[in-house]
């Protein structure tokens, strides 16, 4: 077992883990942060997407020990206290989720997109999210929610 | 209880688009799905699966696994109940093999240990000795006289004499004289089609947490479309009384029919019993593909005759479906749905349920219907093309209408197919110019919809708000619809109703969330329960005023005298009546328990534009429009979502998705990389038109909308590909290699 110290959503955590354990397993089973989901375990579905140092990655493809000294961002850290992030509110308003299992990964991935590209085209959003599978919605309402959030965030800034 | 089925058509809440009550939980990561449950002292489980498509299990030796530190229990079939029959037996056999493994991925043993990694290591240490047997995975091959027998003795009495043992059920329906019909046609086209098995592809793998005491009292938390079904099947598999097992449905990460079945819950319970510890069992994605419900694969013959004016004179279909190694392929649904959109004098359909060495099929959104629509609607389009007729004009001319005789027997009640076709014809999409290399296809589709056993309970709180308990897991926003219907009847704000999915120990039996039944049946039950509560509220007001109950009406959340003759009293709001309910007769609870049978059928018409790349053979959907009859849309945004989601799944089925088996009978693509479901960059926006032809069987006119949307896409896309590239694909999926082969054949003459 290996000790790991890392920062998740701004808070410092220490845990010990098996060297084979994924970051996703450590977040869910050791830290109790079950917002990140495992849909495939092979980096194909994006439900486990988290940010490491501001970059979206599939946490099922990262070893827990690699989190040592890093800044991790998960879905649990997107809202500020009671205040939802505009993306979260827009997803609710637009019914951009049906079952909601892909939603955490899509929100983390989209937040990272808007941080680096505040004015994406529809095609850019669709390709950015091509690694985040949704089986319920046909993506229509997700793409609309992202485009509208981006527009509103541009106006507000 | 007699249903107060007073019809209503003026609404305050219904038709609006409020935020769903579970929205915040689901965007913040708080919502608890199947794999998110934990219990103190919990063990983790792993399942050992057969690497062979068909094999005798000679010996299982768990001694090496049990010697591993942290391993607490190993179970095999010996740890389950014996003497089961029918579906209980089939489900147990599928959850844990007995003498034989009958498909690649079939569970043969399971282990529980103190961590997931130890459980996985231990599973590799369980030694299973197999004697490999001949296998068959193709439906046509399985029907041949010399095919390996998958499950001898499974045939029922409907199967015609002389057929192979793998043919286990037979269906025949129709009316008129098809031969006379074909003789009267100006053109008859006969074609053979096939479709590969596809998976529901929900993003959440099956997951459960089980515990069981030595006294036989047990609990299961799991992601399921129906927890009473889990209770029933698990109790049978473990040999315990149903009421000893309490099952709670977690949030569910997609189901599409695939979570109406049971795969891991009995195994987790058996491990929990043996270890006397809570056990969590979560499937990997590969296990989901190998061992949970794909659809049937099919082989189909279609023959249709048409006159020069577009009149269809006869239709005939033969549908061969394999549903894995157990009886149950939904071939009768395929047969009955095939010609449902058409009003035919002469029609005949035949179905065969065939066994193969593949996983037990499970329901997938309108089970059996999309394949039928693919075959029939492809031939209808071919006939239209050859006779120079417009596809939607011909469908309108021949369409099923209120009162006409259905292809499978009954007369249609009020239906909306004609309206769907008319609205599709009027839609700008249908007349929009196409670009070079693009083609347009249309198709209609049909699904029965279902009612089913339903119980709900609605309790009023002292402040006049309401707590509604339903028993149908919420797969795509149904709690919002339930809150809306309760609010509409009670006359209180939407936000003042809380809907909970009750567990099996809390409410009467509820059938699973399937058959597009939830908004119809739990909705009808919610309305009835709310009306029951309103009746009680009116009685309390009547007693307070000292007037007759019949002289009280309920409007805008208040009891009022029905008119001047009833007396002059100030309205009594629900909050005031509820505040005093303890003193005026006790708690007020409305309820409903019944099996509603008025689920109205649903039809749809889809239009699709597709572009075929002649160099790579890849097809891109560039525009898509869904027109579907919803009866009455309770929450239109979520109705649109069902239309769009079904269309997207149909696009995947048509173009990419398929189970690929090797000669060795093993599944070759058990992951999302090789089993490619549509991703965001594959799809266009999906336009929707909600048609509302009320269902007479629901107080507001609701029809289920979940399933019909997956029926038309397969054929609509095949028709668009044919229009775009001049090749007619009769095999699904229309993957690039198949399109290229068709283009090469076309070029070769």
PDB file of C-alpha atoms in Angstrom, chain B residues 13 38 41 128 277 410 551 554 584 660 712 719:
ATOM      1  CA  UNK B  13     -49.594  22.555 -14.791  1.00  0.00           C
ATOM      2  CA  UNK B  38     -22.140   1.301   0.699  1.00  0.00           C
ATOM      3  CA  UNK B  41     -18.360  -4.297   6.667  1.00  0.00           C
ATOM      4  CA  UNK B 128     -13.002 -24.635 -13.730  1.00  0.00           C
ATOM      5  CA  UNK B 277     -21.593  -9.794   5.321  1.00  0.00           C
ATOM      6  CA  UNK B 410     -58.256  -6.173 -32.962  1.00  0.00           C
ATOM      7  CA  UNK B 551     -72.500  20.283  -2.560  1.00  0.00           C
ATOM      8  CA  UNK B 554     -62.639  21.463  -5.468  1.00  0.00           C
ATOM      9  CA  UNK B 584     -61.453  16.014  11.766  1.00  0.00           C
ATOM     10  CA  UNK B 660     -19.679  -9.768 -33.557  1.00  0.00           C
ATOM     11  CA  UNK B 712     -38.726   3.904 -37.614  1.00  0.00           C
ATOM     12  CA  UNK B 719     -34.235   4.244 -47.357  1.00  0.00           C
TER      13      UNK B 719
END
